[in-house]
Backbone as a ProteinNet text record, in pm:
[ID]
protein_1_A
[PRIMARY]
XXXXXXXXXXXXXXXXXXXXXXXXXXXXXXXXXXXXXXXXXXXXXXXXXXXXXXXXXXXXXXXXXXXXXXXXXXXXXXXXXXXXXXXXXXXXXXXXXX
[TERTIARY]
78.2	-22	68.3	40	109	88	184.4	170	102.5	100.2	76.9	-63.1	-144.5	-279.6	-309.1	-427.9	-485.5	-489.4	-527.2	-490.3	-383.1	-270	-131.2	-109.7	-21.7	23.1	187.6	188.5	313.6	391.3	515.9	608.8	541.8	552.7	526.4	400.7	306.8	165.7	213	303	292.8	384.8	462.3	533.1	453.1	380.9	282.1	197.8	126.4	71.7	149.5	232.9	335.1	341.9	374.7	372.6	266.3	164.8	27.2	10.7	57.2	30.1	94.7	251.2	321.6	302	244.6	233.8	79.6	-5	-130.9	-118.8	-5.5	17	72.9	189.4	260.8	173.8	55.5	-36.8	-124.7	-123.7	-198.6	-159.4	-270.4	-249.2	-164	-124.4	-46.8	-127.9	-98.4	-181.7	-273	-276.8	-380.5	-451.1	-445	-539.6	-683.1	-749.2	-902.8	-989.2	-940.7	-1013.7	-1037.9	-1005.2	-1035.4	-923.4	-793.2	-669.7	-662.2	-638.7	-580.5	-688.4	-836.5	-889.1	-830.4	-837.4	-715.5	-651.6	-588.7	-400.5	-426.1	-504.5	-571.1	-609.3	-699.9	-735.1	-645.5	-523.6	-429.8	-335.8	-298.9	-246.7	-307.5	-442.8	-524.3	-510.8	-504.7	-485.7	-370.7	-202.9	-115.4	-86.6	-159.7	-145.4	-213.9	-302.4	-393	-272.9	-261.8	-165	-68.4	46.9	158.5	85.6	-27.7	-38	-133.4	-151	-158.1	-75.4	-9.3	145.7	206	252.1	252.3	172	57.1	-28.2	-14	24.5	60.8	167.8	282.1	378.3	382.4	289.2	279.6	194.3	90.4	52.9	144.6	263.5	345.3	406	512.5	572	509.3	355.5	276.6	304.5	264.4	211.8	327.8	455.1	598.5	613	602.7	594.3	554.7	428.9	315	387.6	457	460.9	614.1	681.4	823.4	755.3	675.3	622.4	550.4	497.7	455.3	550.6	679.4	787.6	845.6	879.2	938.8	857.5	748.7	717.6	758.8	790.1	874.1	1022.8	1064.4	1171.6	1188.9	1065.4	1112.8	1188.5	1189.3	1279.6	1172.1	1272.3	1155	1204.1	1093.3	1086.7	1158.6	1252.2	1254.4	1367.9	1419.7	1534.4	1591.1	1733.5	1861.2	1916.3	1940.7	1981.7	2085.2	2189.3	2246	2192.3	2068	1980.5	1904.4	1900	1825.5	1920.7	1860.5	1954.6	2052.7	2128.9	2242.3	2145.7	2048.3	1986.7	1880.3	1840	1752.2	1775	1916.2	1964.4	1956.1	1969.3	1985.1	2102.2	2124.1	2260.8	2332.1	2234.6	2331.8	2348.9	2328	2325.5	2425.4	2469	2516.2	2669.2
-107.5	-20.3	101.9	208.5	331.4	470.1	534.1	617.3	734.3	802.9	920.7	900.7	1004.5	1027.4	980.3	917.1	882.8	990.7	1093.5	1198.4	1273.8	1235.5	1262.7	1195.4	1285	1252.7	1203.3	1109.7	1053.3	1017.8	1060.4	1058.6	972.3	837	703.4	731.3	817.8	842.6	956.8	1079.4	1129.3	1078.8	1033.2	944.4	827.2	786.4	678.6	753.5	879.6	1012.3	1009.6	1070.4	1131.5	1020.1	871	785.9	754.1	749.3	742.1	835.7	1005.8	1131.4	1092.3	1072.4	1056.6	921.5	846.6	718.6	760.2	823.7	876	973.2	1075.9	1167.7	1123.7	1038.8	962.9	884.2	866.8	821.8	890.9	988.9	1125.3	1095.6	1096.2	1078.3	968.6	881.6	772	655.8	537.5	431.7	378.8	372.2	355.7	441.1	561.5	677.5	620.3	611.4	586	719.2	797.7	945.3	1045.1	965.2	1024.5	1025.2	998	1003.2	1118	1257.5	1382.1	1424.8	1378.7	1443.5	1326.7	1228.3	1132.4	1168.5	1243.5	1323.2	1436.6	1501.7	1648.9	1600.4	1495.9	1450.4	1391	1373.1	1256.9	1397.1	1512.3	1568.2	1682.3	1693.7	1753.2	1707	1550.2	1461.4	1539.1	1523.9	1542.2	1642.6	1733	1924.9	1907.4	1862.1	1818.1	1754.4	1691.9	1574	1653.8	1753.6	1787.1	1944.7	1966	2082.2	2049.1	1915.6	1884	1879.9	1790.1	1792.5	1929.2	2046	2159.6	2224	2234.3	2242.1	2167.2	2087.5	1991.8	2059.5	2087.2	2110.8	2247.6	2335.3	2459.2	2472.4	2387.7	2356.7	2302.5	2235.3	2168.7	2298.2	2349.3	2487.2	2579.3	2624.6	2711	2656.6	2545.6	2463.6	2468.3	2427.3	2462	2589.6	2700.3	2831	2867.8	2816.2	2835.5	2772	2686.3	2600.2	2671.5	2747	2835.5	2928	3022.7	3148	3141.9	2974.5	3011.7	2928.5	2874.6	2854.9	2965.7	3044.5	3188.3	3309.7	3389.9	3464.1	3584	3641.6	3762.7	3742.2	3642.6	3587	3587.1	3578.8	3590.9	3487.2	3417	3281.8	3233	3187.8	3161.3	3019	2965	2774.8	2753.7	2665.9	2644.1	2525.3	2505.4	2417.5	2491.9	2465.7	2501.5	2399.5	2473	2357.3	2309.5	2324	2221.9	2102.3	2113.3	1989.5	1909.8	1926.3	1874.2	1739.6	1596.1	1501.2	1574.3	1526.3	1591.4	1534.3	1441.7	1417.7	1533.2	1590.3	1692.5	1803.7	1846.9	1994.6	2053.1	2178.3	2288.4	2245.3	2212.1	2193.7	2340.3	2447.5	2579.6	2627.9	2582.6	2614.9	2536.6	2436.6	2331.4	2337.7
-32.4	-19.5	9	-87.3	-119.1	-24.6	66.5	159.9	102.1	-35.4	-78.3	-117.6	-109.7	-129.3	-247.3	-271.8	-415.3	-517.4	-492.2	-590.8	-649.5	-558.7	-592.2	-737.5	-823.1	-955.6	-909.7	-1029.2	-981.1	-1155.4	-1141.7	-1225.9	-1345.7	-1316.9	-1421.9	-1477.7	-1366.7	-1482.9	-1576.2	-1547.9	-1657.3	-1772.5	-1742.3	-1852	-1911.8	-1845.7	-1909.7	-2029.6	-1978.3	-2073.9	-2208.6	-2152.3	-2273.8	-2376.9	-2348.9	-2437.3	-2498.8	-2470.5	-2523.3	-2620.5	-2588.6	-2642.2	-2787.6	-2802.2	-2885.8	-2950	-2928	-3018.9	-3090.7	-3028.2	-3113.7	-3194.2	-3157.4	-3300	-3379.7	-3347.5	-3454.2	-3558	-3523.9	-3588.2	-3682.1	-3651.8	-3753.8	-3895.7	-3996.7	-4165.9	-4164.4	-4097	-4134.3	-4176	-4231.1	-4267.2	-4193.8	-4048.7	-3925	-3869.6	-3943.1	-3905.3	-3945.3	-3855.9	-3856.4	-3926.3	-3908.7	-3973	-3803.9	-3719.7	-3552.4	-3493.8	-3554.8	-3487.9	-3483.5	-3520.2	-3481.5	-3330.3	-3340.7	-3229.5	-3055.5	-3125.6	-3014.5	-2972	-3054.2	-2976.7	-2948.9	-2947.1	-2912.9	-2747	-2751.3	-2638.1	-2533.4	-2564.1	-2519.6	-2471.1	-2548.5	-2536.6	-2403.3	-2419.7	-2304.8	-2186.5	-2176.8	-2048.8	-1995.7	-2109.3	-2048.6	-1988.8	-2070.1	-1949.5	-1847.5	-1824.8	-1721.4	-1601.7	-1615.8	-1506.5	-1491.9	-1584.8	-1553.8	-1463.4	-1491.3	-1450	-1300.8	-1224.1	-1164.7	-1062.6	-1124	-1042.3	-990.7	-1061.9	-1040.1	-925.5	-944	-845.8	-667.9	-678.2	-586.7	-527.1	-644.7	-540.5	-485.7	-597.9	-525.7	-386.9	-348.9	-229.7	-112	-193.5	-52.4	-29.9	-89.5	-78.2	27.7	-23.8	15.3	187.2	205.9	338.8	435.9	338.5	416.4	444.9	380.2	417.4	518.4	530	642.5	767.4	734.2	894	931.3	839.7	918.9	925.8	884.5	951.5	1086.2	1095.3	1269.9	1355.3	1286.7	1400.5	1447.7	1305.6	1388.5	1283.4	1352.9	1284.4	1236.1	1152.7	1091.1	1085	1063.1	1018.2	900.2	798.6	677	585.4	654	603.1	476.9	351.2	197	249.6	222.9	155	7	-1.1	-129.3	-120.7	-270.4	-328.6	-370	-303.2	-390.3	-525.7	-635.9	-731.7	-672.5	-587.7	-587	-437.8	-403	-344.3	-418.9	-527.4	-636	-646.8	-673.4	-720.4	-871.9	-905.8	-987.3	-1155.9	-1155.8	-1284.3	-1320.5	-1183.3	-1200.6	-1195.9	-1193.4	-1203.3	-1304.6	-1353.5	-1431.8	-1476.6	-1608.7	-1652.9	-1656.9	-1674.4	-1656	-1544.8	-1441	-1311	-1236.7	-1272.1	-1184.6	-1242.8
[MASK]
++++++++++++++++++++++++++++++++++++++++++++++++++++++++++++++++++++++++++++++++++++++++++++++++++

């Protein structure tokens, strides 16, 4: 059983949806296009966008919750909650800042 809430989005879900979108898009106007592939591809793209936006929303809510907690612990301190570039795992770091 997972510890994450059932409404949370995972990287695996996003990658799976990206693959579905890419496969559908690659079939547009191809020999296996039944005439509705473009509409299906646009639907899959919208679903991918929804998942990514949901993940970004969850990230922002988590950050805001951590900021609120920091403000409660040390009111008026003005400490910003965030992740420094060096704190990311190497494979997630921005190459221009590493």
